[in-house]
Amino acid sequence: MKALYCQQNSPGGEMTFAFQERENLPPPRDNDVKVQVRACALSWIDAKLLSEIKLEKELIPVGREISGVVLEVGRKVTFFQPDDEVVGILPLDSEESGLCEVILIHEHCLVRKPEKVCWVEAAGTVRDGVRAYTALHYLSQVSPGKTVLVMDGASPFGTIAIQLAQHRGAKVISTAYNVEDKQYLERLRSPVVRVIDVSNGKIDVAESCLEETGGLGVDIILDAGVKLYSAEDESTSKSQLLPHKHDIITLLGVGGHWITTEKNLQLDPPDSHSLFLKGATVSFLNDEIWNLSNIQQGKYLCILEDIMEKLSSSIFRPQLDEPIPLYEAKVSMEMVQKNQVRKRQVIQF
């Protein structure tokens, strides 16, 4: 059997991906499940995070969001039996690559896949679903009547976050980075109340949000990165489209929640004072927290089950690319790692 792994030649250097031959798997340990993989979604690998939590390896397994069929179970497994259809996310410390025909995984990392949900959709939605639930249910409490701003709503994560917020009765505003994204957001089954096209850099996000909310500001913000410094210090074209942290604080309402993906966010004393006056909170979105502590395992499995239920009932309609065959996985993963794709890439076996 072959499996896909990546190697970082130097700290901070470019990653190389290669298929490696691996030995046949041993029988499952007591709580393990042997799964025949039917689909595996590709996600960006955060080598810096792995290094910081002392999980860096010479060869890093690629592909963690999987769906498949149970082949065999360990003697203490109680949740599953052979032929069950399952979906889950391999933990950060797993030695297994999801891009392999057969893998071993702990039973507490899996939930049953509904019959109505196809393999590709199950694997392609599970991570974005976990991120959306973490942001909107655990870092903030989305509820009917609240206003949610989802930055870059046409991204795979943004799409699921919008659908979850709308299902909970919230009013959603979103930003779009180009005309195609704007048209996509306007064509959603439940359109967002306002799409702010920031592609030309002329529209003020804070002004648009305050106008939409009658000057009250938004209750929850999910950013897709923020501009930390003045325009001349930011070089890439993508960062030019990001809002400045001052704009986000300005458009945040009283008692609001700012959920950020910016791991290097720096707040100056005036920024902190503005947040204090509004009684607002800043939370960092790191969806890996569920796998870093077993104390949250019950909640985590409930989230996975809820994601599958919403996928089955078409509340979630993910932003997926066409399924990709396994022999193209290496090229696709290189594109994902370089942030060259917009839709979620899923390998189908």
Coordinates of N, CA, C and O in Angstrom, one line a residue, residues 91-211:
P91 N -6.4 12.6 14.3 CA -5.8 13.6 15.2 C -4.5 14.1 14.7 O -3.8 13.4 13.9
L92 N -4.0 15.2 15.3 CA -2.7 15.8 14.9 C -1.6 14.9 15.1 O -0.6 14.9 14.3
D93 N -1.6 14.0 16.1 CA -0.5 13.1 16.4 C -0.5 11.8 15.7 O 0.2 10.9 15.9
S94 N -1.5 11.6 14.8 CA -1.7 10.4 14.1 C -0.5 10.1 13.2 O 0.0 11.0 12.5
E95 N -0.1 8.8 13.1 CA 0.9 8.4 12.2 C 0.3 8.0 10.8 O 1.1 7.7 9.9
E96 N -1.0 8.0 10.7 CA -1.7 7.5 9.5 C -1.8 8.7 8.5 O -2.2 9.8 8.9
S97 N -1.7 8.4 7.3 CA -2.1 9.3 6.2 C -3.4 8.9 5.7 O -3.7 7.7 5.4
G98 N -4.3 9.9 5.6 CA -5.7 9.6 5.1 C -5.7 9.2 3.6 O -6.7 8.7 3.1
L99 N -4.6 9.6 2.9 CA -4.5 9.2 1.5 C -3.8 7.9 1.4 O -2.7 7.7 0.8
C100 N -4.5 6.9 1.9 CA -4.0 5.5 1.9 C -5.3 4.7 1.9 O -6.3 5.1 2.4
E101 N -5.3 3.5 1.2 CA -6.5 2.7 1.0 C -7.1 2.3 2.3 O -8.3 2.2 2.5
V102 N -6.2 1.9 3.3 CA -6.7 1.3 4.6 C -5.9 2.0 5.7 O -4.7 2.1 5.6
I103 N -6.7 2.5 6.8 CA -6.0 3.1 7.9 C -6.5 2.6 9.2 O -7.6 2.0 9.2
L104 N -5.8 2.8 10.3 CA -6.3 2.6 11.7 C -6.5 3.9 12.3 O -5.7 4.8 12.3
I105 N -7.7 4.0 13.0 CA -8.0 5.2 13.7 C -8.8 4.8 15.0 O -9.6 3.9 15.0
H106 N -8.6 5.6 16.0 CA -9.3 5.4 17.3 C -10.8 5.6 17.1 O -11.3 6.6 16.4
E107 N -11.7 4.8 17.7 CA -13.1 4.9 17.5 C -13.7 6.3 18.0 O -14.7 6.7 17.4
H108 N -13.0 7.0 18.9 CA -13.5 8.3 19.4 C -13.2 9.4 18.4 O -13.5 10.6 18.8
C109 N -12.6 9.1 17.3 CA -12.4 10.1 16.3 C -13.4 10.0 15.1 O -13.3 10.8 14.1
L110 N -14.3 9.1 15.2 CA -15.3 8.8 14.1 C -16.7 8.9 14.6 O -17.1 8.7 15.7
V111 N -17.6 9.2 13.6 CA -19.0 9.1 13.8 C -19.6 8.4 12.5 O -18.9 8.3 11.5
R112 N -20.8 8.0 12.6 CA -21.5 7.3 11.5 C -21.8 8.3 10.4 O -22.2 9.5 10.7
K113 N -21.7 7.9 9.2 CA -22.0 8.8 8.0 C -23.5 8.4 7.6 O -23.8 7.2 7.4
P114 N -24.4 9.4 7.5 CA -25.7 9.1 7.0 C -25.7 8.5 5.6 O -24.9 8.9 4.8
E115 N -26.7 7.7 5.3 CA -26.8 7.0 4.0 C -26.9 8.0 2.9 O -26.4 7.9 1.8
K116 N -27.7 9.1 3.2 CA -28.0 10.1 2.1 C -26.7 10.9 1.7 O -26.7 11.6 0.7
V117 N -25.7 10.9 2.6 CA -24.5 11.8 2.3 C -23.5 11.0 1.6 O -23.1 9.9 2.0
C118 N -23.0 11.6 0.5 CA -22.0 10.8 -0.3 C -20.6 11.0 0.4 O -20.4 11.8 1.2
W119 N -19.7 10.1 0.0 CA -18.4 10.0 0.6 C -17.6 11.3 0.5 O -17.0 11.8 1.4
V120 N -17.7 11.9 -0.7 CA -16.9 13.2 -1.0 C -17.4 14.3 -0.1 O -16.6 15.1 0.5
E121 N -18.7 14.5 -0.1 CA -19.3 15.6 0.7 C -19.0 15.4 2.2 O -18.7 16.4 2.9
A122 N -19.1 14.2 2.7 CA -18.8 13.9 4.1 C -17.4 14.3 4.5 O -17.1 15.1 5.4
A123 N -16.4 13.9 3.7 CA -15.0 14.2 4.0 C -14.7 15.7 3.7 O -14.0 16.3 4.5
G124 N -15.4 16.2 2.7 CA -15.1 17.6 2.4 C -15.7 18.7 3.3 O -15.4 19.8 3.2
T125 N -16.7 18.3 4.1 CA -17.4 19.2 4.9 C -17.0 19.2 6.4 O -17.1 20.2 7.1
V126 N -16.4 18.1 6.8 CA -16.3 17.8 8.3 C -15.4 18.9 8.9 O -15.7 19.4 10.0
R127 N -14.2 19.2 8.3 CA -13.4 20.2 9.0 C -14.0 21.6 9.0 O -13.9 22.3 10.0
D128 N -14.5 22.1 7.9 CA -15.2 23.4 7.9 C -16.3 23.5 8.8 O -16.6 24.5 9.4
G129 N -17.0 22.3 9.0 CA -18.1 22.3 9.9 C -17.7 22.4 11.3 O -18.2 23.2 12.1
V130 N -16.6 21.7 11.7 CA -16.0 21.9 13.0 C -15.6 23.3 13.3 O -15.8 23.9 14.4
R131 N -14.9 23.9 12.3 CA -14.5 25.3 12.5 C -15.7 26.3 12.7 O -15.7 27.1 13.6
A132 N -16.7 26.1 11.9 CA -17.9 26.9 12.0 C -18.6 26.7 13.4 O -19.0 27.7 14.0
Y133 N -18.7 25.5 13.9 CA -19.3 25.2 15.2 C -18.5 25.8 16.3 O -19.0 26.4 17.2
T134 N -17.1 25.7 16.2 CA -16.2 26.2 17.2 C -16.4 27.7 17.3 O -16.5 28.3 18.4
A135 N -16.5 28.4 16.1 CA -16.6 29.9 16.1 C -18.0 30.4 16.6 O -18.1 31.3 17.4
L136 N -19.0 29.7 16.1 CA -20.4 30.3 16.3 C -21.1 29.7 17.5 O -22.1 30.3 17.9
H137 N -20.6 28.6 18.0 CA -21.3 28.0 19.2 C -20.5 28.1 20.5 O -21.0 28.2 21.6
Y138 N -19.2 27.9 20.3 CA -18.3 27.9 21.5 C -17.5 29.1 21.8 O -17.3 29.5 23.0
L139 N -17.1 29.8 20.8 CA -16.4 31.1 21.0 C -17.4 32.3 21.0 O -17.1 33.3 21.5
S140 N -18.6 32.1 20.4 CA -19.6 33.1 20.5 C -20.9 32.3 20.5 O -20.9 31.1 20.3
Q141 N -22.0 32.9 20.9 CA -23.3 32.2 20.9 C -24.3 32.8 19.9 O -25.0 33.8 20.2
V142 N -24.2 32.3 18.7 CA -25.1 32.8 17.6 C -26.5 32.4 18.0 O -26.8 31.3 18.5
S143 N -27.5 33.4 17.7 CA -28.9 33.1 18.1 C -29.7 34.0 17.2 O -29.2 34.9 16.5
P144 N -31.1 33.8 17.2 CA -31.9 34.5 16.3 C -31.8 36.0 16.6 O -31.7 36.5 17.7
G145 N -31.8 36.8 15.5 CA -31.8 38.3 15.7 C -30.4 38.9 15.7 O -30.2 40.1 15.5
K146 N -29.3 38.1 15.9 CA -28.0 38.6 15.9 C -27.5 38.9 14.5 O -27.9 38.2 13.5
T147 N -26.6 39.8 14.4 CA -26.0 40.1 13.1 C -24.5 39.5 13.1 O -23.8 39.8 14.0
V148 N -24.3 38.7 12.0 CA -22.9 38.1 11.9 C -22.3 38.6 10.6 O -22.9 38.6 9.5
L149 N -21.0 39.0 10.7 CA -20.2 39.4 9.6 C -19.2 38.2 9.3 O -18.4 37.9 10.1
V150 N -19.4 37.6 8.1 CA -18.4 36.5 7.7 C -17.6 37.1 6.6 O -18.0 37.3 5.5
M151 N -16.3 37.2 6.9 CA -15.3 37.7 5.9 C -15.0 36.6 4.9 O -14.9 35.4 5.3
D152 N -14.9 36.9 3.6 CA -14.6 35.9 2.6 C -15.6 34.8 2.6 O -15.3 33.6 2.7
G153 N -16.9 35.1 2.5 CA -18.0 34.2 2.7 C -18.0 33.1 1.6 O -18.7 32.1 1.7
A154 N -17.3 33.3 0.5 CA -17.4 32.3 -0.6 C -16.3 31.3 -0.5 O -16.2 30.4 -1.3
S155 N -15.5 31.3 0.6 CA -14.5 30.3 0.8 C -15.2 29.1 1.4 O -16.4 29.2 1.8
P156 N -14.6 27.9 1.3 CA -15.3 26.7 1.9 C -15.7 26.9 3.3 O -16.9 26.5 3.7
F157 N -14.9 27.5 4.2 CA -15.3 27.7 5.6 C -16.3 28.8 5.7 O -17.3 28.6 6.4
G158 N -16.2 29.9 4.9 CA -17.1 30.9 4.9 C -18.5 30.5 4.6 O -19.5 30.9 5.2
T159 N -18.6 29.6 3.6 CA -19.9 29.1 3.1 C -20.6 28.3 4.2 O -21.8 28.6 4.5
I160 N -19.9 27.4 4.9 CA -20.5 26.6 6.0 C -20.9 27.6 7.1 O -22.0 27.4 7.8
A161 N -20.0 28.5 7.5 CA -20.3 29.5 8.6 C -21.6 30.3 8.3 O -22.4 30.5 9.2
I162 N -21.7 30.7 7.0 CA -23.0 31.5 6.7 C -24.2 30.6 6.8 O -25.2 31.0 7.4
Q163 N -24.1 29.4 6.3 CA -25.3 28.5 6.4 C -25.6 28.1 7.8 O -26.8 28.0 8.2
L164 N -24.6 27.9 8.7 CA -24.9 27.6 10.1 C -25.5 28.9 10.8 O -26.5 28.7 11.6
A165 N -25.0 30.0 10.6 CA -25.5 31.3 11.2 C -27.0 31.5 10.7 O -27.8 31.8 11.6
Q166 N -27.3 31.3 9.4 CA -28.6 31.5 8.9 C -29.6 30.5 9.5 O -30.7 30.8 9.9
H167 N -29.1 29.3 9.7 CA -30.0 28.2 10.3 C -30.3 28.6 11.7 O -31.4 28.2 12.2
R168 N -29.4 29.2 12.4 CA -29.7 29.7 13.8 C -30.5 31.0 13.9 O -30.7 31.5 15.0
G169 N -30.9 31.5 12.7 CA -31.8 32.7 12.7 C -31.0 34.0 12.7 O -31.6 35.1 12.9
A170 N -29.7 34.0 12.5 CA -29.0 35.2 12.5 C -29.0 35.9 11.1 O -29.3 35.3 10.1
K171 N -28.8 37.2 11.1 CA -28.7 38.0 9.9 C -27.3 38.1 9.5 O -26.4 38.4 10.3
V172 N -26.9 37.7 8.2 CA -25.5 37.5 7.8 C -25.1 38.6 6.8 O -25.9 38.8 5.8
I173 N -24.0 39.2 7.0 CA -23.4 40.1 6.1 C -22.1 39.4 5.7 O -21.4 38.7 6.5
S174 N -21.6 39.6 4.4 CA -20.4 38.9 4.0 C -19.6 39.8 3.1 O -20.1 40.7 2.4
T175 N -18.3 39.6 3.0 CA -17.4 40.3 2.1 C -17.1 39.3 0.9 O -17.0 38.1 1.1
A176 N -16.8 39.9 -0.3 CA -16.4 39.1 -1.4 C -15.1 39.8 -2.0 O -15.0 41.0 -2.0
Y177 N -14.2 38.9 -2.4 CA -12.9 39.4 -3.0 C -12.9 39.6 -4.5 O -12.0 40.1 -5.0
N178 N -14.0 39.1 -5.2 CA -14.0 39.3 -6.6 C -15.5 39.2 -7.1 O -16.4 38.8 -6.3
V179 N -15.7 39.4 -8.3 CA -17.1 39.4 -8.9 C -17.7 38.0 -8.8 O -18.9 37.8 -8.5
E180 N -16.9 36.9 -9.1 CA -17.4 35.6 -9.0 C -17.9 35.2 -7.6 O -18.9 34.6 -7.4
D181 N -17.1 35.6 -6.6 CA -17.5 35.4 -5.2 C -18.8 36.1 -4.9 O -19.7 35.6 -4.2
K182 N -18.9 37.3 -5.3 CA -20.1 38.1 -5.1 C -21.4 37.5 -5.7 O -22.4 37.3 -5.0
Q183 N -21.2 37.0 -6.9 CA -22.3 36.3 -7.6 C -22.7 35.0 -6.9 O -23.9 34.7 -6.7
Y184 N -21.7 34.3 -6.4 CA -21.9 33.0 -5.7 C -22.7 33.3 -4.4 O -23.7 32.6 -4.1
L185 N -22.3 34.3 -3.6 CA -23.0 34.6 -2.4 C -24.4 35.1 -2.6 O -25.3 34.8 -1.8
E186 N -24.6 35.8 -3.7 CA -26.0 36.3 -4.0 C -26.9 35.1 -4.5 O -28.1 35.3 -4.5
R187 N -26.3 34.0 -5.0 CA -27.1 32.9 -5.5 C -27.3 31.8 -4.4 O -28.0 30.8 -4.7
L188 N -26.8 32.0 -3.2 CA -27.1 31.1 -2.1 C -28.6 30.9 -1.9 O -29.4 31.8 -2.1
R189 N -29.0 29.7 -1.5 CA -30.4 29.4 -1.3 C -31.1 30.4 -0.3 O -32.2 30.9 -0.6
S190 N -30.4 30.8 0.7 CA -30.8 31.9 1.6 C -29.8 33.0 1.5 O -28.7 32.9 2.1
P191 N -30.0 33.9 0.6 CA -29.0 35.0 0.3 C -28.6 35.8 1.6 O -29.5 35.9 2.5
V192 N -27.4 36.2 1.7 CA -27.0 37.0 2.8 C -27.6 38.4 2.6 O -28.0 38.8 1.5
V193 N -27.8 39.1 3.7 CA -28.5 40.4 3.6 C -27.7 41.5 2.9 O -28.3 42.4 2.3
R194 N -26.4 41.3 2.9 CA -25.6 42.3 2.2 C -24.3 41.7 1.8 O -23.6 41.0 2.7
V195 N -23.8 41.8 0.6 CA -22.5 41.4 0.1 C -21.7 42.6 -0.1 O -22.1 43.5 -0.9
I196 N -20.6 42.7 0.6 CA -19.7 43.9 0.4 C -18.5 43.5 -0.5 O -17.7 42.7 -0.1
D197 N -18.5 44.0 -1.7 CA -17.4 43.7 -2.7 C -16.2 44.6 -2.4 O -16.2 45.8 -2.6
V198 N -15.2 44.0 -1.8 CA -14.0 44.7 -1.5 C -12.9 44.6 -2.5 O -11.7 45.0 -2.3
S199 N -13.2 44.1 -3.7 CA -12.2 43.8 -4.7 C -11.5 45.1 -5.2 O -10.3 45.0 -5.5
N200 N -12.2 46.2 -5.3 CA -11.5 47.4 -5.8 C -10.9 48.3 -4.7 O -10.3 49.3 -5.0
G201 N -11.1 47.9 -3.5 CA -10.5 48.6 -2.4 C -11.1 50.0 -2.1 O -10.6 50.7 -1.2
K202 N -12.3 50.2 -2.7 CA -12.9 51.6 -2.5 C -14.0 51.5 -1.5 O -14.4 52.6 -1.0
I203 N -14.5 50.4 -1.2 CA -15.7 50.3 -0.3 C -15.2 50.1 1.1 O -14.4 49.2 1.4
D204 N -15.7 50.9 2.0 CA -15.3 50.8 3.5 C -16.2 49.8 4.2 O -17.4 50.0 4.3
V205 N -15.6 48.7 4.6 CA -16.4 47.6 5.2 C -17.1 48.1 6.5 O -18.2 47.8 6.7
A206 N -16.3 48.9 7.4 CA -16.9 49.4 8.6 C -18.1 50.2 8.3 O -19.2 50.1 9.0
E207 N -18.0 51.1 7.4 CA -19.1 52.0 7.0 C -20.3 51.3 6.5 O -21.5 51.5 6.9
S208 N -20.1 50.3 5.7 CA -21.2 49.5 5.1 C -21.9 48.7 6.2 O -23.1 48.6 6.2
C209 N -21.1 48.1 7.1 CA -21.8 47.3 8.2 C -22.6 48.2 9.2 O -23.6 47.8 9.6
L210 N -22.0 49.4 9.5 CA -22.7 50.3 10.4 C -24.0 50.8 9.7 O -25.0 51.0 10.4
E211 N -23.9 51.0 8.4 CA -25.1 51.4 7.7 C -26.2 50.3 7.7 O -27.4 50.6 7.9

